[in-house]
PDB file of N, CA, C and O in Angstrom:
ATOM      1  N   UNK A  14     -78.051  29.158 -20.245  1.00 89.00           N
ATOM      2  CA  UNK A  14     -78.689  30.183 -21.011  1.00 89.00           C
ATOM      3  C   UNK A  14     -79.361  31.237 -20.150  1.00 89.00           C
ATOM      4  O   UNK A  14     -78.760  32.298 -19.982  1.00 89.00           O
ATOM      5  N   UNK A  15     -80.806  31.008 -19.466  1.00 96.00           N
ATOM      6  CA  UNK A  15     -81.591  31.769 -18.622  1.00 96.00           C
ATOM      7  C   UNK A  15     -80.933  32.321 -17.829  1.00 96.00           C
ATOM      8  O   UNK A  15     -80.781  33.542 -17.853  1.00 96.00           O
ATOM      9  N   UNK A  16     -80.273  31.367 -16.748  1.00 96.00           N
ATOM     10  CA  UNK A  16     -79.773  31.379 -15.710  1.00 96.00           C
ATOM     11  C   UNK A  16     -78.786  32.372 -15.268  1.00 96.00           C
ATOM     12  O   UNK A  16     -78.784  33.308 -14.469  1.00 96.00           O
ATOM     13  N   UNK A  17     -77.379  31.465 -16.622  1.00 96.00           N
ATOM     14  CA  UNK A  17     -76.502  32.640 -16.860  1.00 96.00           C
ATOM     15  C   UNK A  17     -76.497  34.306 -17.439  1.00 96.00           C
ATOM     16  O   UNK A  17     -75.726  35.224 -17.160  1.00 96.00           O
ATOM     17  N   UNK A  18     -77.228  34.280 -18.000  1.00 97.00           N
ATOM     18  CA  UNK A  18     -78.261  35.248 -18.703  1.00 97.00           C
ATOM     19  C   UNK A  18     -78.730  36.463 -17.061  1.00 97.00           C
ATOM     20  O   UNK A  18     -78.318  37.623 -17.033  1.00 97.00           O
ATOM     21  N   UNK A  19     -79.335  36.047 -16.250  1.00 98.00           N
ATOM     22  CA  UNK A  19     -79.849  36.493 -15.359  1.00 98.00           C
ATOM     23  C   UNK A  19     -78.878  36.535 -14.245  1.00 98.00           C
ATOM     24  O   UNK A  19     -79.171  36.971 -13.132  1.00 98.00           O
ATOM     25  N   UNK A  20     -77.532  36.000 -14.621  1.00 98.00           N
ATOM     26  CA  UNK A  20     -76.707  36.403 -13.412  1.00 98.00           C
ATOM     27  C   UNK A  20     -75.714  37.496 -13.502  1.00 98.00           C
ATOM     28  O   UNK A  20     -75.251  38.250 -12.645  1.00 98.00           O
ATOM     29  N   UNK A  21     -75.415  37.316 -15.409  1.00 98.00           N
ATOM     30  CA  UNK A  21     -74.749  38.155 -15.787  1.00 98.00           C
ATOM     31  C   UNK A  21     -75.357  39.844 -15.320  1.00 98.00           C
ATOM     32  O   UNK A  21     -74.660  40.763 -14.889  1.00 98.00           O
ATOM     33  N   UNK A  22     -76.580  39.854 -15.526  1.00 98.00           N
ATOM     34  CA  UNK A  22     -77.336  41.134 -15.778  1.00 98.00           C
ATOM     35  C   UNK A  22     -77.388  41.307 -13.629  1.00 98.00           C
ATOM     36  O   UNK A  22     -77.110  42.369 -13.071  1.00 98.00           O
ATOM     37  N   UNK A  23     -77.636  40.518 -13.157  1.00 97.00           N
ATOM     38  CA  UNK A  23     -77.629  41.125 -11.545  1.00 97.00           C
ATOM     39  C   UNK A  23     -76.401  41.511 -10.889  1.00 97.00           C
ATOM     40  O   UNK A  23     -76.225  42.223  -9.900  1.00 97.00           O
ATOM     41  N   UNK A  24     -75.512  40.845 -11.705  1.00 97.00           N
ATOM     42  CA  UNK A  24     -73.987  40.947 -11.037  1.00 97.00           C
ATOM     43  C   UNK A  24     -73.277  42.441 -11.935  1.00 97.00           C
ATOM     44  O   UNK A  24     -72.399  43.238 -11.603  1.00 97.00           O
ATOM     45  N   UNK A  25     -73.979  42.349 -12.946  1.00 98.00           N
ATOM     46  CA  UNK A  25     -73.358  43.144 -14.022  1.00 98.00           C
ATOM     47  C   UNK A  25     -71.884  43.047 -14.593  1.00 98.00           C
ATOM     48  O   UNK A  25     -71.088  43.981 -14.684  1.00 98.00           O
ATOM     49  N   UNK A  26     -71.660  41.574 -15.003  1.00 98.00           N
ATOM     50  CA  UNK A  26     -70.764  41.274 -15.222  1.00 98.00           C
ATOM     51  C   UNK A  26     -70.442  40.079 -16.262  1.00 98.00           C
ATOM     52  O   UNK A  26     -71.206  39.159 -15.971  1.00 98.00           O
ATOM     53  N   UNK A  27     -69.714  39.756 -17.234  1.00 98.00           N
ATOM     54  CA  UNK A  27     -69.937  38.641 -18.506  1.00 98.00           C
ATOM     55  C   UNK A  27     -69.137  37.278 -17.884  1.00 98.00           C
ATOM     56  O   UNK A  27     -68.570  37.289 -16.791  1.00 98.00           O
ATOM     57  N   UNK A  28     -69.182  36.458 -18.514  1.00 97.00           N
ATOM     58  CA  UNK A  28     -68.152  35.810 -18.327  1.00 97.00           C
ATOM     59  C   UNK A  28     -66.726  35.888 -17.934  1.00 97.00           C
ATOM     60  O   UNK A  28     -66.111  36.733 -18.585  1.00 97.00           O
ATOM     61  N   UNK A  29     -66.015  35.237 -17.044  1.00 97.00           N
ATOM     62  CA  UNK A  29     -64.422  35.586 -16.569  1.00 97.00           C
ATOM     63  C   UNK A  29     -64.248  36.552 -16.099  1.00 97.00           C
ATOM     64  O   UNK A  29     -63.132  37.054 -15.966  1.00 97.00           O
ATOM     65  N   UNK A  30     -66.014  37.388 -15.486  1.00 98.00           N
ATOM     66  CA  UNK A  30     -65.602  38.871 -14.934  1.00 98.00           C
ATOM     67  C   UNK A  30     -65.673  38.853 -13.459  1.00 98.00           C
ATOM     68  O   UNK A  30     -66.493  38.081 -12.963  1.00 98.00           O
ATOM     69  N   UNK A  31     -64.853  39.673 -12.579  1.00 98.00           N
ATOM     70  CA  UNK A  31     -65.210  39.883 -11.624  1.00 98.00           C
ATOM     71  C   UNK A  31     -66.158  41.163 -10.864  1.00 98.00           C
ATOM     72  O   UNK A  31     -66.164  42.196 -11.534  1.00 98.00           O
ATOM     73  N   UNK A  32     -66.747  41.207  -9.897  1.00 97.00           N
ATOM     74  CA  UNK A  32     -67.699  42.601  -9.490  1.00 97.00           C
ATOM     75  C   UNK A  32     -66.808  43.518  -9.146  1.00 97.00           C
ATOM     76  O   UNK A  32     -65.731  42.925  -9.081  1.00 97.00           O
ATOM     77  N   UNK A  33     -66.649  44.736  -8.866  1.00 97.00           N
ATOM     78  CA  UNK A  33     -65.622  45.402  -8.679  1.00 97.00           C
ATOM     79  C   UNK A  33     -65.620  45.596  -7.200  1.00 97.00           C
ATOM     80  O   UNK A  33     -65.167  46.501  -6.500  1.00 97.00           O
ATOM     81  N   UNK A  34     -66.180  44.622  -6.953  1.00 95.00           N
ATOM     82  CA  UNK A  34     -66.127  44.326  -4.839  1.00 95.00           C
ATOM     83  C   UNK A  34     -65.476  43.320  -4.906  1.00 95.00           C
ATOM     84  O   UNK A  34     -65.076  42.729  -3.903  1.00 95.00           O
ATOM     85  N   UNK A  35     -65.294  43.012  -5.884  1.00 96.00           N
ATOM     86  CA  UNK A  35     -64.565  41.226  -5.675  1.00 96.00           C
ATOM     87  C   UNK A  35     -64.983  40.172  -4.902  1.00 96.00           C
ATOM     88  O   UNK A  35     -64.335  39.166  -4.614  1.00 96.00           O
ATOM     89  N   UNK A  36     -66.683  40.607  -4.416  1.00 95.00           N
ATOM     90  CA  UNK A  36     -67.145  39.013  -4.154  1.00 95.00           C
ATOM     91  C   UNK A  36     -67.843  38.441  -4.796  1.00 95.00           C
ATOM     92  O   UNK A  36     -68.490  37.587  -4.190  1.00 95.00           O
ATOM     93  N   UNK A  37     -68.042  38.539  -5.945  1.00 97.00           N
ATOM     94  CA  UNK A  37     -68.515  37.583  -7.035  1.00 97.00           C
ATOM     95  C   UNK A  37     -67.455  37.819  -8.395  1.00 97.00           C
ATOM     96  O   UNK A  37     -66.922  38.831  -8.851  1.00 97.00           O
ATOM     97  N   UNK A  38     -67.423  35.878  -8.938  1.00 97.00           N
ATOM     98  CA  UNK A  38     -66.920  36.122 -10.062  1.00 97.00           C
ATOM     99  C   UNK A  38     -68.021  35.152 -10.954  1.00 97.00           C
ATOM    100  O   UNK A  38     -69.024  34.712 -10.392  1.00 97.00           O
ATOM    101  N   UNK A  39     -67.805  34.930 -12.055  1.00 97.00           N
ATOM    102  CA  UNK A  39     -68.509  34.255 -13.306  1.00 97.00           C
ATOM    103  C   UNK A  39     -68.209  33.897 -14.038  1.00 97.00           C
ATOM    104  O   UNK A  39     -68.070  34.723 -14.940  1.00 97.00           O
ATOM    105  N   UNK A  40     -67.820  32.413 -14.407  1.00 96.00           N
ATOM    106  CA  UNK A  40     -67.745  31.678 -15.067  1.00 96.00           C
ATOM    107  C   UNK A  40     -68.749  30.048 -14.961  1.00 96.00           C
ATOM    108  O   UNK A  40     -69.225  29.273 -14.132  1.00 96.00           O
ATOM    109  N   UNK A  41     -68.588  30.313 -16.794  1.00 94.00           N
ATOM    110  CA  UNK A  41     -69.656  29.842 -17.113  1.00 94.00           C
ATOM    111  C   UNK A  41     -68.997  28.049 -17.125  1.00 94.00           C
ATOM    112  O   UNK A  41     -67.904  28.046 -17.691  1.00 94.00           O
ATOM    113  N   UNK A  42     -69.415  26.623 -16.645  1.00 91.00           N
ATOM    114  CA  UNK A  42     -68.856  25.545 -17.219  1.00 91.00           C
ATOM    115  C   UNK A  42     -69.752  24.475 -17.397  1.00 91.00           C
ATOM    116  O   UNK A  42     -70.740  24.278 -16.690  1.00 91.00           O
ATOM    117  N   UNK A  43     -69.477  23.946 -18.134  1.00 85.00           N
ATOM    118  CA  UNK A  43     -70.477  22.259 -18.643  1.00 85.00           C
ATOM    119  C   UNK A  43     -70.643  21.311 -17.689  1.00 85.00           C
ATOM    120  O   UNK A  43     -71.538  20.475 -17.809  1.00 85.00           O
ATOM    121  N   UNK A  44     -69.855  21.321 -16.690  1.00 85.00           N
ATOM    122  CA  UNK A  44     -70.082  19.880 -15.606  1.00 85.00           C
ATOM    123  C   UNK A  44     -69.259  20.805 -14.357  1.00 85.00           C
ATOM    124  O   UNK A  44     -68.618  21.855 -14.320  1.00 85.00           O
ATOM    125  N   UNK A  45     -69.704  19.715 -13.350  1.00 84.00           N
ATOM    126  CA  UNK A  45     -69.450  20.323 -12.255  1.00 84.00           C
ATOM    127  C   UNK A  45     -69.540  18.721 -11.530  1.00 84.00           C
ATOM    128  O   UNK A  45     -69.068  18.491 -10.416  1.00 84.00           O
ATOM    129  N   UNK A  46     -70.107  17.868 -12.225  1.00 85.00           N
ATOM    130  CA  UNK A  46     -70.503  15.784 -11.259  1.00 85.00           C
ATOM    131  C   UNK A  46     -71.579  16.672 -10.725  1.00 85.00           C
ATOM    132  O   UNK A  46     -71.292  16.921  -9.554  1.00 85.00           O
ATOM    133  N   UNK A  47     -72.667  17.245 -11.063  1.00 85.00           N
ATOM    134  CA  UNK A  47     -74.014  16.918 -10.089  1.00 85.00           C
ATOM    135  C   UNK A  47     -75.271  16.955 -11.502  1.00 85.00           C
ATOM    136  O   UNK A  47     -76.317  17.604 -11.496  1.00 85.00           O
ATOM    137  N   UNK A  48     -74.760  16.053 -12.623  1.00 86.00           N
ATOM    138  CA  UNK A  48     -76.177  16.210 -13.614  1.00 86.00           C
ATOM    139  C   UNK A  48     -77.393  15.630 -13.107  1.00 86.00           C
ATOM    140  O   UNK A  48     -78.251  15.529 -13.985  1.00 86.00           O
ATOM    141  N   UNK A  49     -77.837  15.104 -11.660  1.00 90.00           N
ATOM    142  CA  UNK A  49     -79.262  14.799 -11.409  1.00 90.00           C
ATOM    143  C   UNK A  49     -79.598  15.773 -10.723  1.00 90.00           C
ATOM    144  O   UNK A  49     -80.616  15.652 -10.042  1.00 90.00           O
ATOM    145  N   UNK A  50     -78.783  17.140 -10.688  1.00 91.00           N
ATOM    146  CA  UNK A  50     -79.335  18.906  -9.840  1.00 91.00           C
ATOM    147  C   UNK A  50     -79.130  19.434 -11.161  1.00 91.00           C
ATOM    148  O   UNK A  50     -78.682  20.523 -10.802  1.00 91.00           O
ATOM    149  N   UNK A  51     -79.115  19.497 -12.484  1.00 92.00           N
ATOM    150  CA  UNK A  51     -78.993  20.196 -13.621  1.00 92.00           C
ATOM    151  C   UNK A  51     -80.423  21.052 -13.596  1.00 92.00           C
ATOM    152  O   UNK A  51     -81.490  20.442 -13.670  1.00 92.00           O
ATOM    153  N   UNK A  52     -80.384  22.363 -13.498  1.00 94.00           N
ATOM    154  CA  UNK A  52     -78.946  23.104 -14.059  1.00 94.00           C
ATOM    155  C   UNK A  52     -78.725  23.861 -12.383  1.00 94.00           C
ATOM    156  O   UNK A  52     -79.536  24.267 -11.551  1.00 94.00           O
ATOM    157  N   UNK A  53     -77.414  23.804 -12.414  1.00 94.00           N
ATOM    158  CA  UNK A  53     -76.393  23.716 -11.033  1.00 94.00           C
ATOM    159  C   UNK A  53     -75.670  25.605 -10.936  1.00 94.00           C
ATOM    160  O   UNK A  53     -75.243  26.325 -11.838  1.00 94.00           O
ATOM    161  N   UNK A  54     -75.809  25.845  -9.487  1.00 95.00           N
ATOM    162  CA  UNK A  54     -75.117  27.082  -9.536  1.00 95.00           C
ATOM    163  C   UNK A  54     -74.283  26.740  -8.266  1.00 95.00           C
ATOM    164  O   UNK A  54     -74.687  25.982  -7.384  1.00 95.00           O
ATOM    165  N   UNK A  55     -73.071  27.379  -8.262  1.00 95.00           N
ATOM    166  CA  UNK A  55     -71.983  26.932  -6.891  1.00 95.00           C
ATOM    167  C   UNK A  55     -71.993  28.423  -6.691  1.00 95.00           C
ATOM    168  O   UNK A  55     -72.299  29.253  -7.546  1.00 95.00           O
ATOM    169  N   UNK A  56     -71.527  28.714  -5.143  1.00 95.00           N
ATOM    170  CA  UNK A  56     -71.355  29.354  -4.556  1.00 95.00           C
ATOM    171  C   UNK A  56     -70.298  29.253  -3.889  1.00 95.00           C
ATOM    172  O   UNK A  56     -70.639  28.424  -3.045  1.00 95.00           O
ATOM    173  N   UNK A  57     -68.954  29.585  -3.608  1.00 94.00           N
ATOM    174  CA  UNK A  57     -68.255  29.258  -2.411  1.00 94.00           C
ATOM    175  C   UNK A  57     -68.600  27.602  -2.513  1.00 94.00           C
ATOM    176  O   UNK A  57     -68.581  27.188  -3.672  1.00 94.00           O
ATOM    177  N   UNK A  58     -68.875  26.712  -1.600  1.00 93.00           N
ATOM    178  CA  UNK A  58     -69.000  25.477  -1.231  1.00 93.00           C
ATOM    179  C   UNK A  58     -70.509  25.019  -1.339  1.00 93.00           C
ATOM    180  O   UNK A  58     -70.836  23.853  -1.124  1.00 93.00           O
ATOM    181  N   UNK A  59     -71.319  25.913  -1.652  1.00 95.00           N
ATOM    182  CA  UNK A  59     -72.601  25.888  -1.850  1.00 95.00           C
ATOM    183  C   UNK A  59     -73.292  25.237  -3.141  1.00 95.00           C
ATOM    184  O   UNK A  59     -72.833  25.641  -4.209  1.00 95.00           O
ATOM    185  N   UNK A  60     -74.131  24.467  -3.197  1.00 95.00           N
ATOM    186  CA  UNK A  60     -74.552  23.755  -4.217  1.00 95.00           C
ATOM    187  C   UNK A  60     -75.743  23.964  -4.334  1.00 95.00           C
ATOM    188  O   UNK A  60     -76.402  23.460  -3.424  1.00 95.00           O
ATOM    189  N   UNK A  61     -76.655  24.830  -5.538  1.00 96.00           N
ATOM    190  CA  UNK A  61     -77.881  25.175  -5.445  1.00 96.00           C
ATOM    191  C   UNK A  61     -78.339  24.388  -6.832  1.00 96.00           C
ATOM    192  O   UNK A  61     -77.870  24.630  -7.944  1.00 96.00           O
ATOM    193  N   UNK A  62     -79.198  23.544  -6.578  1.00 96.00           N
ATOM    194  CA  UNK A  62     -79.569  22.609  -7.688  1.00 96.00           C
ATOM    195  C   UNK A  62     -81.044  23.108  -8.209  1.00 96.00           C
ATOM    196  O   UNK A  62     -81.887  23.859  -7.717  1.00 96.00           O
ATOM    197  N   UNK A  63     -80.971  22.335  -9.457  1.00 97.00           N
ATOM    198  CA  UNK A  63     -82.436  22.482 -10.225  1.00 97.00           C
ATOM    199  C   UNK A  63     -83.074  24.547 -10.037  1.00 97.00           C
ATOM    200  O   UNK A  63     -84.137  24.884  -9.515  1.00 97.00           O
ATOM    201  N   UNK A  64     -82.551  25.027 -10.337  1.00 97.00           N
ATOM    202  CA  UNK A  64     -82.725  26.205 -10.024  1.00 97.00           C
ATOM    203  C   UNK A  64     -83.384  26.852 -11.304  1.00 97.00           C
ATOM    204  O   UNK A  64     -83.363  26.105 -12.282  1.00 97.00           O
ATOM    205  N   UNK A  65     -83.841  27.825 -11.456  1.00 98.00           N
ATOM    206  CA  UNK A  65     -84.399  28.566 -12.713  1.00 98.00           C
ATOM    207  C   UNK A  65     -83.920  30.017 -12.771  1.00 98.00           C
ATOM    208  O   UNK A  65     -83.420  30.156 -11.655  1.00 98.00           O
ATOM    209  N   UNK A  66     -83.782  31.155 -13.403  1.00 98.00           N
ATOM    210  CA  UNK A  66     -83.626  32.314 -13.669  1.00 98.00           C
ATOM    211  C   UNK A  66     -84.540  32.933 -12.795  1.00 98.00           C
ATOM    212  O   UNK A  66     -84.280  34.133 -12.711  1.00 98.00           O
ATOM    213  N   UNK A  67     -85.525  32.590 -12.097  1.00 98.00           N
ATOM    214  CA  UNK A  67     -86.207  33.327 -11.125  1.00 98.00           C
ATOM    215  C   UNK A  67     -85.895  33.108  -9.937  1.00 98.00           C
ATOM    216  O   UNK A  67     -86.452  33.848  -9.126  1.00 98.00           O
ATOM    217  N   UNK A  68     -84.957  32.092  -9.394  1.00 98.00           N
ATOM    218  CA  UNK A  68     -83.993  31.846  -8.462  1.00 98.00           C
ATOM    219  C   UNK A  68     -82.996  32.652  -8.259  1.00 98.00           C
ATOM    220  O   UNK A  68     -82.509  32.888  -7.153  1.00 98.00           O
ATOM    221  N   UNK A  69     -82.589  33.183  -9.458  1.00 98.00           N
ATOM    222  CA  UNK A  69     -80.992  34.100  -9.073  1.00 98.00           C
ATOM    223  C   UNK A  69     -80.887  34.920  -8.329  1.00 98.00           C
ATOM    224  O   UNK A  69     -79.762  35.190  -7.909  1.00 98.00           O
ATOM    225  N   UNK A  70     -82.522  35.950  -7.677  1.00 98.00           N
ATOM    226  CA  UNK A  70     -82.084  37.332  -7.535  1.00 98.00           C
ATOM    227  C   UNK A  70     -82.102  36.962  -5.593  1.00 98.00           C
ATOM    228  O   UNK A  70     -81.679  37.880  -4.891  1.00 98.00           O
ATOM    229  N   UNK A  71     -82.687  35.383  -4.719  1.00 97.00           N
ATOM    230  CA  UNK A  71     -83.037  35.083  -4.477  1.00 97.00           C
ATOM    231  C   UNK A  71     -81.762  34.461  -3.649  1.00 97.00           C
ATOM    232  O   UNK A  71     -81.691  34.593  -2.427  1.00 97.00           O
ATOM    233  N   UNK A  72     -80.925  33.886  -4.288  1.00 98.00           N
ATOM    234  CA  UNK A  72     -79.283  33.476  -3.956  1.00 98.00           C
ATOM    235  C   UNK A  72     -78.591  34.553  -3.490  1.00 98.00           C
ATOM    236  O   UNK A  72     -78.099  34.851  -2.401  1.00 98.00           O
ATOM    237  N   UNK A  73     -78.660  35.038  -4.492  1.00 97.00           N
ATOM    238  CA  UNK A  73     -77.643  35.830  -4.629  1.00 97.00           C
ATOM    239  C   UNK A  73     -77.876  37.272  -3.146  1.00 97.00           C
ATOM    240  O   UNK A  73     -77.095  38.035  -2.578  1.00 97.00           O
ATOM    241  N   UNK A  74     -79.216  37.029  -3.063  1.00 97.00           N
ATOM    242  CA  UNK A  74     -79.670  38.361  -1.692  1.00 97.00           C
ATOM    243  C   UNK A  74     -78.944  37.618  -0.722  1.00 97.00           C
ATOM    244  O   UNK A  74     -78.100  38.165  -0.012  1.00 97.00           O
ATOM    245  N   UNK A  75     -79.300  36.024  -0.618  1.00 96.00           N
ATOM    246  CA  UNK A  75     -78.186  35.642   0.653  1.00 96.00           C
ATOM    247  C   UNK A  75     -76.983  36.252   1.447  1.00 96.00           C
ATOM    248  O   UNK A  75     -76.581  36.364   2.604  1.00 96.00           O
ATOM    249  N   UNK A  76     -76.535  36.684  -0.223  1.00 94.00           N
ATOM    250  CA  UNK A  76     -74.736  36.725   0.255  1.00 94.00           C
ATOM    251  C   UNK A  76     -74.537  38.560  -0.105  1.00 94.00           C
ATOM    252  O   UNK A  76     -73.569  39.238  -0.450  1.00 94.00           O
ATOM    253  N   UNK A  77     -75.290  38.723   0.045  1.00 89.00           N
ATOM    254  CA  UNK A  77     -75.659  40.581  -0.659  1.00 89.00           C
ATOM    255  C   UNK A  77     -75.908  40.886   1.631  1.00 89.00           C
ATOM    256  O   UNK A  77     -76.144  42.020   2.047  1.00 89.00           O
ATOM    257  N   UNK A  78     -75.818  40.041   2.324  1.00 78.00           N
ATOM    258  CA  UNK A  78     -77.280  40.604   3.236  1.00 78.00           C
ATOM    259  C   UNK A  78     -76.094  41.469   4.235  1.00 78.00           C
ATOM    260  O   UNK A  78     -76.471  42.157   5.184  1.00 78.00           O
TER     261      UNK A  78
END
């Protein structure tokens, strides 16, 4: 909800969309095998657990740098 909510709006992009740089895409899914890091964001090979909507802008500068 939050999360996705707050990634859609930084990336500027909905579901199944890509950025028009093509290094981010978005999709949204129910499992991923890590429900004791719920709620889970992947990156590439990256696994960012227990995270909140005030986390996103925070990730995502990582790979922005």
């Amino acid at each position: 909800g939050e999360i996705f909510d707050e990634l859609s709006k930084q990336l500027g992009i909905e579901n199944g969309g890509v950025t028009p740089d093509k290094k981010f895409s978005l999709d949204a899914t129910r499992c991923i095998g890590c429900c004791g890091l719920a709620p889970v964001l992947t990156i590439n090979d990256e696994v960012y657990g227990k995270i909140t909507a005030k986390d996103v802008a925070g990730i995502l500068a990582k790979y922005n740098a």
